[in-house]
């Protein structure tokens, strides 16, 4: 087991445990922090896949900006364990069971998909994850979506301000 | 990422490097606290601390000792885990930044060529931003976990300040990155060292100014020290902290200052480049070249730290609305304008 | 690594997101679970992009096959950020009106 | 020229849009200019088209787009310009233009907004009528057919603040609807049998139809014509339609709309020629209508009512002509009738205008000296309608009567009787209005004056036309090959004439008949003139037949008793019993059932987003399970447990 | 509103001009000012090593004097207590017994003499009032203690060392007086 494998399994375990803890934490602030841990784990996976740019963008955008917003909101609303609304236990069980069924069905689906067997993801080689290549592709082939997404951002910003000002 | 290859010598080398850099950072931060007091005294026509050791040089140790031996108080209603996590996060985030800074040229040692940089990654400066954005969590978590309204307010104040100024900071750097065409800090330094190239400050004075101001805000230095305004705003996010946890917060701030000075020196002032000295022509100096480089970098850093302090002891703090106005209405448009102008000039020169 | 590992990991994360949406009542947590699901897909996209790239890489080292997958991830992040800004604004509005973030109060669909 | 055809109906449509939308902002002058100008444009184009058709003699079919395309059925939006339609175009646009000019002055007292509305309706009417005439198939014709119905409703109820006018408008609309149903059924029948409604195709494939089919189609079409052209028993709307402004009466109820039925039958002449049964029926209905309406007209005192019944009567003559196969005669009469009836209506309008909306002829008299132009033109119109040679009515009516004589002398004699009655009531009307001494109030007398030139100009033009219009159809008796109209229309009726063997009445007999009829007419004129020029208002009640006639044979009452009241009672029964208990019961029962089951189902709709998402996830699972191979999934699941 | 005094001035609140709103120029001016101070002479006296000269009329802690033979001058007349505006001085008198002549100069002496240093305002009136030169204010200052009680100085704190037995301490305590 090389260092890549070790890191892979470590990050996978971290991601899954943290993701579960997002659900299981009673306190929303802990949920946010666990979710940040998930994002870190996923960023780690990106680094393993040599998608450096995405790794760091994931960190800046998700962990650095989006989750800060979540924290802001939660802290300003003063949400904590006591005020956390809880679902009735049967609903929780139903949700968990149906989710588990979905996972099982999906996994069986993937297991029997012949296209996916024997394929591997290239780990640390390959330069497509580097910022130079991504930038070239982004500003040549994907420049229109890029501009449109900037417009989307602007409108989202305006929307957020308008909603928030009411 | 060479880090992941199972090259044990490399691993040891990097570990040693990490240890050295971390301890150096801590030491420098330690003495920055001392310098702060000394500079304040000098600017105010006072001698400053001079009791512990000659010229008070042992003062930081005494301070540290005092912080460590003080009683640790964790408020009853505080969230214990997060209360401890907060300063730890702040410290970690502060220290993690040094990973991508090139401290000097390569040194030849034990038959290996060792780069004085923990990791020369493709996305160097982005990494710095990523880590800096993590720094917000230390403040927020600490402020929230204290379970104190004033701490929470200060934490939110600090977080929104950090986020606001991070934007302008990034934008101001984009203009510079257009010039360099690379995100790797080492590449940026090497470009500045080349013949016929001036330091980037010559090309990007406005960008540097914006970056400098934003760095000051990121470090919560006066005039942007709203998050920790002691008497005026009922202390800051660390109001409930005492002892070493408070020390961590204060320390992380000084480390931040040190690191941001380093980044500024690297990005705009040639890093370990010695002015008017052609390194390439003096290859015979061997490892001493690296030492000269490190000294040069540290010298620049010290000047920056001094400027930080100088400003702190000159300027009163902004009001919060002024701070936000400055960030959003002045800095960001300026940075954008700088970006557009730089882009236009680059295009014009390239035809 | 075998691509299936990544698929399973992404599926597991995705399912955890779904279970979170199903079992929690806090609108913010549900929103976070949606983000989790988005991230699961992002991970899968990157893995697939590297899988396709790996096939092309064997013959051509400079090949850019699979780069679009990573760009999709980039756009997903953009959309997610926009979504979060608006979504959180909505949640804040909701909190102002109902003084709660419990989605069970949002049962206007009923009438 | 051919590519300008679409402009002919388009101009009035544009006029309609401008006037309709700008009725509040445009000045009256502009509205009048737009309204009349668009019609004038159409008229000029129509003249050009007419000249082209006249010189080349070809039929132009302009195909624009496919109006309906379902399965095998393709109904193009197409215009057909041939001899018949070009002639009608001339009548519609020409008289329409004159009436527009007339209206510009006549309606000048209206508010700006209503003035614009009036012209918009008028233009829309002309547009619909042009569509009706120009359409190359029955469906386009039907669009125009419905359009004129709509416009007549709108125009009759133009003064919508008066309830009785609205009632009249509704009556016209409903009567027309009854007829339209027949038309629509005929079109469906055609589509069913032939799969096409285009004239050319239909007439070419007539031989494929059995005689029964043709009879049914023609009968149904005739029902449509009965409604539109006010034939017995669907005529009662026309007299009531006098509620509208007088120019409207002139345009719709004299010159154009009511002739739509004639046009339609003339257009489908081949079908009718092949259905002798229907033709006989038409002849009888036409004759009965002619006599019936004439008798009513004898005793009417409302100037417009007299004219309205005379219109019904004249339409009856036209149908008589159609029924006896004198298609040319019928069309000829349409044309001359358009001239003199428009003239008479406009003259009546002029009188009414001068009398400040007094329509009772008993309160008029002696208007001759106040309104010389109106007097003369009205007199010319009366002479024309009475059939005094050489006025236009003489030629056209004579042609129809001659054809009727060929068919059956009884038809002829009755027709002559009707013509004499026509002469009598027209001169009664003339004498009571213009001769003698004024019987109105002093105030009215003070204000009596000749109408402005915008009113008299159309009168003069129409009077000239009514006088000389007959010369396009001089009978064979007087000069060989002199019947220009017959010659011109011969391509249209070629199919019919080929089917019916020509047996002309010999000339001496015809001349004798003409002489006798003319003499009788002149006698009647003298009689009526003398009788009514010295008319004095008496308070005596009409008795006997006079009362019956004055009350229009009690037809409206009869309809009320026979149709309306039972229908009302039946509707009441349906409404109160069937609707309430049966239909409402069923509907409410279904509603209650749905309500109940919804209330049970509503429990699923908790409004909780979580519940919905749970459902979503479960259905996803089900879909995937259905999609992937069952065997593998079972194997997989059994492996897990 | 009518101004109450003529001294009231309207504060001008103009919006900042562009240059001002950038802050930079004024910041540089301020920084130049602080930078100048780096080169100013420090007025600090490095106290324990360097002491500032007292003025001749400096009034420090009280001292109960002895004469050259080591006898207490005080006769417990109470004039100092009367003179004291802060009423900080109390005393109890006692008669000199046989064999105590070497201790007290007069036949009456202060058996107990207390000054509350927390009340004392160091005005020096006691010194003025004393007919025997028994009390005077020294150059010693800034006493420190852990409790308020410690600031009630008794004779043991106030008495000057005996010039006969402890001549050096006496000299030090006496300072440059007389």
Coordinates of C-alpha atoms in Angstrom, one line a residue, chain D residues 12 65 158 359 462 500:
Chain D
X12 CA -60.9 47.9 -44.7
X65 CA -51.6 29.9 -46.8
X158 CA -74.9 50.5 -32.0
X359 CA -89.8 58.0 -38.5
X462 CA -77.2 56.3 -56.4
X500 CA -81.2 23.2 -68.5

